[in-house]
Amino acid sequence: MVQWSAEEKQLITSIWGRINVEEVGGDALARLLIVYPWTQRFFSNFGNLSSPTAIINNPKVRAHGKKVLTSFGDAVKNLDNVKGTFAKLSELHCDKLHVDPENFRLLGDILNIVLAANLGKEFTPSCQATWQKLVGVVAHALARKYH
Amino acid sequence: MTLTQAEKAAVVAIWGKVASQADAIGAESLERLFSSFPQTKTYFPHFDLSHGSVQLRGHGSKVLGAIGEAVKNIDDIGGALAKLSELHAYILRVDPVNFKLLSHCILCSVAAHYPNDFTPEVHAAWDKFLSQVSSVLTEKYR
């Protein structure tokens, strides 16, 4: 089981409480699709993804980004059982969505960059370290049921 | 994966700002690297890696200085970093996986310092540029 120190839990929940999930989620997913264009392969039904501007303003991208980050919030609320929390989602990503787990790592890193942009100096090295751990735990949990 | 003209322009533009704080951003990027990915400290057993250490600052300055050289010679990064490439291949032999980790931490530092300039397009250009720098530094490994 993943161990979280009191300080780590505090860092996670305090930052989570301060971000706008819709904005950060939308920004993170848009950046994933822009910075790593091959990830667009999963979103052929999203309409116009032809340029960074199109992607940023695409309502389906924004909505899906919000959905993904809202779900990420389940990890924040269940830090002591992230594996159990994402068991069903893991199966879904494997069996129905066919997403290479490498994409979870890519999105996790993009999320941390977006947090850095939003929080500036407050996203200190030790803050980042805690969040790198968290995105790693989430990525691992989402990949766990793959077969 | 080669940089387009637009991407080169985006890299050069933000470098103008980063250069003014190169030492601080370099040190901060290394600090982020060692905090988030402690295994990277194994390459620096001889260093004082505490916050504000002279060695950290000095080395951060070196790293960002090299990146600055790559920016100045963005049409021939291979040529500009040829000596550094040999150093990493034959002497330092840092495992290639670590270049991605440091690149990520540099992006975090730049995003934290210049959020308004770090648009998705600039982010993409820098990610690609650092990936190219990493390729050059590892191209002589075998």
Tab-separated table of C-alpha atoms in Angstrom:
chain	number	residue	atom	x	y	z
A	1	MET	CA	0.000	0.000	0.000
A	2	VAL	CA	1.231	3.503	-0.787
A	3	GLN	CA	2.313	5.438	2.288
A	4	TRP	CA	1.620	9.142	2.492
A	5	SER	CA	3.121	11.353	5.141
A	6	ALA	CA	0.884	13.879	6.837
A	7	GLU	CA	2.773	16.604	4.981
A	8	GLU	CA	2.176	14.958	1.610
A	9	LYS	CA	-1.538	14.560	2.290
A	10	GLN	CA	-1.744	18.190	3.326
A	11	LEU	CA	0.077	19.367	0.187
A	12	ILE	CA	-2.227	17.334	-2.025
A	13	THR	CA	-5.527	18.364	-0.482
A	14	SER	CA	-4.626	22.018	-0.099
A	15	ILE	CA	-3.591	22.363	-3.731
A	16	TRP	CA	-6.594	20.366	-4.923
A	17	GLY	CA	-8.854	22.706	-3.001
A	18	ARG	CA	-7.438	25.734	-4.766
A	19	ILE	CA	-7.560	24.738	-8.404
A	20	ASN	CA	-10.396	25.180	-10.854
A	21	VAL	CA	-10.919	21.588	-11.979
A	22	GLU	CA	-12.694	22.585	-15.184
A	23	GLU	CA	-9.961	24.999	-16.255
A	24	VAL	CA	-6.968	22.925	-15.210
A	25	GLY	CA	-8.497	19.739	-16.630
A	26	GLY	CA	-9.285	21.362	-19.945
A	27	ASP	CA	-5.858	22.983	-20.161
A	28	ALA	CA	-4.075	19.736	-19.301
A	29	LEU	CA	-5.923	17.655	-21.889
A	30	ALA	CA	-5.486	20.343	-24.559
A	31	ARG	CA	-1.746	20.474	-23.881
A	32	LEU	CA	-1.517	16.675	-24.061
A	33	LEU	CA	-3.083	16.755	-27.527
A	34	ILE	CA	-0.895	19.676	-28.628
A	35	VAL	CA	2.465	18.658	-27.170
A	36	TYR	CA	2.078	14.960	-28.015
A	37	PRO	CA	-0.090	15.009	-31.141
A	38	TRP	CA	-0.115	11.224	-31.463
A	39	THR	CA	-2.419	11.155	-28.426
A	40	GLN	CA	-5.126	12.543	-30.694
A	41	ARG	CA	-5.576	8.977	-31.916
A	42	PHE	CA	-8.045	8.398	-29.097
A	43	PHE	CA	-10.224	11.346	-29.981
A	44	SER	CA	-11.122	11.030	-33.651
A	45	ASN	CA	-14.738	11.908	-32.840
A	46	PHE	CA	-13.866	15.163	-31.097
A	47	GLY	CA	-14.180	17.313	-34.201
A	48	ASN	CA	-11.630	19.994	-35.026
A	49	LEU	CA	-8.185	19.226	-33.605
A	50	SER	CA	-6.308	20.751	-36.526
A	51	SER	CA	-4.365	23.449	-34.649
A	52	PRO	CA	-3.443	24.439	-31.089
A	53	THR	CA	-6.123	27.150	-31.194
A	54	ALA	CA	-8.740	24.689	-32.421
A	55	ILE	CA	-7.792	22.214	-29.684
A	56	ILE	CA	-7.798	24.815	-26.896
A	57	ASN	CA	-11.239	26.068	-27.921
A	58	ASN	CA	-12.743	22.667	-28.692
A	59	PRO	CA	-15.701	22.198	-26.327
A	60	LYS	CA	-15.352	18.403	-26.343
A	61	VAL	CA	-11.721	18.709	-25.273
A	62	ARG	CA	-12.665	21.081	-22.446
A	63	ALA	CA	-15.508	18.853	-21.292
A	64	HIS	CA	-13.429	15.707	-21.393
A	65	GLY	CA	-10.549	17.387	-19.604
A	66	LYS	CA	-12.936	18.358	-16.837
A	67	LYS	CA	-14.266	14.787	-16.676
A	68	VAL	CA	-10.784	13.302	-16.440
A	69	LEU	CA	-9.590	15.678	-13.740
A	70	THR	CA	-12.811	15.285	-11.749
A	71	SER	CA	-12.148	11.572	-11.759
A	72	PHE	CA	-8.564	12.241	-10.657
A	73	GLY	CA	-10.165	13.919	-7.657
A	74	ASP	CA	-11.381	10.495	-6.531
A	75	ALA	CA	-7.738	9.617	-5.938
A	76	VAL	CA	-7.276	12.768	-3.857
A	77	LYS	CA	-10.293	11.800	-1.748
A	78	ASN	CA	-9.118	8.187	-1.369
A	79	LEU	CA	-5.350	8.449	-1.029
A	80	ASP	CA	-5.227	5.291	1.067
A	81	ASN	CA	-6.919	3.187	-1.578
A	82	VAL	CA	-6.156	4.565	-5.013
A	83	LYS	CA	-5.823	1.047	-6.458
A	84	GLY	CA	-9.321	0.038	-5.379
A	85	THR	CA	-10.797	3.370	-6.396
A	86	PHE	CA	-9.574	3.002	-9.994
A	87	ALA	CA	-10.002	-0.759	-10.471
A	88	LYS	CA	-13.064	-0.444	-12.687
A	89	LEU	CA	-11.611	2.515	-14.613
A	90	SER	CA	-8.479	0.468	-15.221
A	91	GLU	CA	-10.505	-2.319	-16.785
A	92	LEU	CA	-12.380	0.205	-18.891
A	93	HIS	CA	-9.167	1.793	-20.229
A	94	CYS	CA	-7.828	-1.636	-21.142
A	95	ASP	CA	-10.870	-3.488	-22.459
A	96	LYS	CA	-12.963	-0.751	-23.997
A	97	LEU	CA	-10.742	2.269	-24.587
A	98	HIS	CA	-7.495	0.419	-25.469
A	99	VAL	CA	-5.269	3.172	-24.098
A	100	ASP	CA	-1.532	2.494	-23.745
A	101	PRO	CA	-0.713	3.192	-20.072
A	102	GLU	CA	2.221	5.358	-21.193
A	103	ASN	CA	-0.442	7.973	-21.883
A	104	PHE	CA	-1.335	8.125	-18.180
A	105	ARG	CA	2.277	9.060	-17.430
A	106	LEU	CA	2.286	11.696	-20.159
A	107	LEU	CA	-0.918	13.283	-18.863
A	108	GLY	CA	0.343	13.151	-15.268
A	109	ASP	CA	3.468	15.093	-16.226
A	110	ILE	CA	1.427	17.628	-18.185
A	111	LEU	CA	-0.823	18.080	-15.141
A	112	ASN	CA	2.202	18.967	-13.040
A	113	ILE	CA	3.357	21.500	-15.617
A	114	VAL	CA	-0.106	23.094	-15.609
A	115	LEU	CA	-0.028	23.215	-11.797
A	116	ALA	CA	3.381	24.912	-11.995
A	117	ALA	CA	1.962	27.498	-14.403
A	118	ASN	CA	-1.046	28.087	-12.144
A	119	LEU	CA	0.731	28.198	-8.804
A	120	GLY	CA	4.114	29.684	-9.740
A	121	LYS	CA	6.554	29.840	-6.838
A	122	GLU	CA	4.137	27.947	-4.610
A	123	PHE	CA	4.679	24.836	-6.705
A	124	THR	CA	7.958	24.306	-4.927
A	125	PRO	CA	10.277	21.379	-5.623
A	126	SER	CA	8.911	19.448	-2.644
A	127	CYS	CA	5.354	20.231	-3.707
A	128	GLN	CA	6.151	18.918	-7.165
A	129	ALA	CA	7.741	15.813	-5.662
A	130	THR	CA	4.497	15.014	-3.825
A	131	TRP	CA	2.428	15.524	-6.948
A	132	GLN	CA	4.836	13.471	-9.088
A	133	LYS	CA	4.307	10.693	-6.572
A	134	LEU	CA	0.533	11.124	-6.814
A	135	VAL	CA	0.375	11.106	-10.621
A	136	GLY	CA	2.639	8.060	-10.593
A	137	VAL	CA	0.326	6.272	-8.146
A	138	VAL	CA	-2.722	7.138	-10.269
A	139	ALA	CA	-1.007	5.988	-13.479
A	140	HIS	CA	-0.004	2.745	-11.804
A	141	ALA	CA	-3.529	2.144	-10.509
A	142	LEU	CA	-5.024	2.763	-13.954
A	143	ALA	CA	-2.599	0.316	-15.529
A	144	ARG	CA	-2.999	-2.332	-12.860
A	145	LYS	CA	-5.901	-4.262	-14.354
A	146	TYR	CA	-4.433	-4.468	-17.837
A	147	HIS	CA	-4.117	-7.919	-19.262
B	1	MET	CA	11.352	15.137	-35.288
B	2	THR	CA	12.816	18.451	-36.467
B	3	LEU	CA	11.825	21.900	-35.250
B	4	THR	CA	9.700	24.043	-37.564
B	5	GLN	CA	10.558	27.711	-38.068
B	6	ALA	CA	7.655	28.683	-35.807
B	7	GLU	CA	8.879	26.345	-33.089
B	8	LYS	CA	12.422	27.706	-33.314
B	9	ALA	CA	11.041	31.233	-32.987
B	10	ALA	CA	9.007	30.233	-29.917
B	11	VAL	CA	12.083	28.694	-28.276
B	12	VAL	CA	14.267	31.728	-28.984
B	13	ALA	CA	11.618	34.183	-27.780
B	14	ILE	CA	11.166	32.698	-24.340
B	15	TRP	CA	14.904	32.078	-23.974
B	16	GLY	CA	15.326	35.822	-23.944
B	17	LYS	CA	13.472	35.926	-20.621
B	18	VAL	CA	14.863	32.704	-19.159
B	19	ALA	CA	18.444	33.803	-19.852
B	20	SER	CA	18.109	36.685	-17.408
B	21	GLN	CA	17.493	34.206	-14.591
B	22	ALA	CA	19.424	31.282	-16.006
B	23	ASP	CA	21.352	30.516	-12.809
B	24	ALA	CA	18.282	30.488	-10.593
B	25	ILE	CA	16.186	28.509	-13.039
B	26	GLY	CA	19.012	26.042	-13.579
B	27	ALA	CA	19.449	25.455	-9.850
B	28	GLU	CA	15.688	25.189	-9.357
B	29	SER	CA	15.367	22.647	-12.173
B	30	LEU	CA	18.027	20.475	-10.588
B	31	GLU	CA	16.371	20.800	-7.186
B	32	ARG	CA	13.078	19.687	-8.728
B	33	LEU	CA	14.879	16.765	-10.364
B	34	PHE	CA	16.525	15.571	-7.152
B	35	SER	CA	13.313	15.996	-5.100
B	36	SER	CA	10.935	14.301	-7.530
B	37	PHE	CA	13.340	11.665	-8.837
B	38	PRO	CA	15.783	10.873	-6.008
B	39	GLN	CA	17.500	8.184	-8.083
B	40	THR	CA	19.084	11.010	-10.111
B	41	LYS	CA	21.147	11.994	-7.072
B	42	THR	CA	23.278	8.908	-7.684
B	43	TYR	CA	25.167	10.890	-10.319
B	44	PHE	CA	26.188	13.518	-7.760
B	45	PRO	CA	27.584	11.746	-4.688
B	46	HIS	CA	30.317	14.367	-4.563
B	47	PHE	CA	27.904	17.319	-4.430
B	48	ASP	CA	26.183	19.212	-1.658
B	49	LEU	CA	22.641	19.102	-3.013
B	50	SER	CA	20.965	21.140	-0.297
B	51	HIS	CA	18.812	24.106	-1.232
B	52	GLY	CA	20.956	27.107	-2.112
B	53	SER	CA	24.200	25.164	-2.265
B	54	VAL	CA	27.000	26.747	-4.276
B	55	GLN	CA	27.536	23.533	-6.227
B	56	LEU	CA	23.863	23.292	-7.138
B	57	ARG	CA	23.862	26.845	-8.389
B	58	GLY	CA	27.094	26.358	-10.279
B	59	HIS	CA	25.911	23.215	-11.954
B	60	GLY	CA	22.487	24.669	-12.755
B	61	SER	CA	24.267	27.547	-14.414
B	62	LYS	CA	26.359	25.125	-16.485
B	63	VAL	CA	23.317	23.161	-17.627
B	64	LEU	CA	21.326	26.240	-18.638
B	65	GLY	CA	24.421	27.710	-20.249
B	66	ALA	CA	24.631	24.687	-22.528
B	67	ILE	CA	20.950	25.026	-23.348
B	68	GLY	CA	21.628	28.653	-24.204
B	69	GLU	CA	24.324	27.524	-26.639
B	70	ALA	CA	21.806	25.173	-28.242
B	71	VAL	CA	19.321	28.051	-28.561
B	72	LYS	CA	21.959	30.323	-30.138
B	73	ASN	CA	22.805	27.574	-32.610
B	74	ILE	CA	19.347	26.169	-33.020
B	75	ASP	CA	19.970	25.243	-36.647
B	76	ASP	CA	22.917	23.067	-35.677
B	77	ILE	CA	22.454	21.807	-32.138
B	78	GLY	CA	24.563	18.744	-32.947
B	79	GLY	CA	27.523	20.913	-33.864
B	80	ALA	CA	27.113	23.272	-30.929
B	81	LEU	CA	26.960	20.461	-28.363
B	82	ALA	CA	29.398	18.024	-30.003
B	83	LYS	CA	31.912	18.191	-27.143
B	84	LEU	CA	29.188	17.829	-24.512
B	85	SER	CA	27.829	14.877	-26.419
B	86	GLU	CA	31.207	13.128	-26.194
B	87	LEU	CA	31.516	14.003	-22.517
B	88	HIS	CA	28.161	12.381	-21.748
B	89	ALA	CA	28.897	9.330	-23.889
B	90	TYR	CA	32.387	8.481	-22.715
B	91	ILE	CA	32.864	10.069	-19.301
B	92	LEU	CA	29.561	10.864	-17.599
B	93	ARG	CA	27.445	8.074	-19.086
B	94	VAL	CA	24.226	9.340	-17.551
B	95	ASP	CA	21.484	6.848	-18.403
B	96	PRO	CA	19.371	8.253	-21.264
B	97	VAL	CA	16.147	8.002	-19.264
B	98	ASN	CA	17.331	10.859	-17.062
B	99	PHE	CA	17.381	13.442	-19.844
B	100	LYS	CA	13.593	13.199	-20.049
B	101	LEU	CA	13.324	13.702	-16.306
B	102	LEU	CA	15.508	16.813	-16.296
B	103	SER	CA	13.752	18.206	-19.371
B	104	HIS	CA	10.427	17.820	-17.551
B	105	CYS	CA	11.778	19.650	-14.502
B	106	ILE	CA	13.119	22.468	-16.669
B	107	LEU	CA	9.641	22.830	-18.190
B	108	CYS	CA	8.121	22.985	-14.687
B	109	SER	CA	10.553	25.729	-13.672
B	110	VAL	CA	9.942	27.774	-16.803
B	111	ALA	CA	6.163	27.356	-16.414
B	112	ALA	CA	6.337	28.456	-12.785
B	113	HIS	CA	8.403	31.557	-13.614
B	114	TYR	CA	6.700	32.616	-16.856
B	115	PRO	CA	3.142	31.278	-16.790
B	116	ASN	CA	1.792	33.914	-19.165
B	117	ASP	CA	4.432	33.200	-21.774
B	118	PHE	CA	4.229	29.441	-21.424
B	119	THR	CA	1.349	28.975	-23.842
B	120	PRO	CA	0.540	25.487	-25.170
B	121	GLU	CA	2.436	26.301	-28.391
B	122	VAL	CA	5.514	27.467	-26.513
B	123	HIS	CA	5.236	24.426	-24.229
B	124	ALA	CA	5.138	22.117	-27.254
B	125	ALA	CA	8.104	23.861	-28.905
B	126	TRP	CA	10.209	23.651	-25.739
B	127	ASP	CA	9.327	20.029	-25.113
B	128	LYS	CA	10.432	19.217	-28.656
B	129	PHE	CA	13.582	21.357	-28.400
B	130	LEU	CA	14.700	19.766	-25.120
B	131	SER	CA	13.988	16.382	-26.628
B	132	GLN	CA	16.335	17.273	-29.493
B	133	VAL	CA	19.023	18.458	-27.078
B	134	SER	CA	18.657	15.154	-25.207
B	135	SER	CA	19.000	13.212	-28.460
B	136	VAL	CA	22.202	15.050	-29.315
B	137	LEU	CA	23.652	14.369	-25.877
B	138	THR	CA	22.957	10.650	-26.113
B	139	GLU	CA	23.663	10.061	-29.797
B	140	LYS	CA	27.218	8.785	-29.258
B	141	TYR	CA	26.321	6.374	-26.467
B	142	ARG	CA	26.532	3.331	-28.717
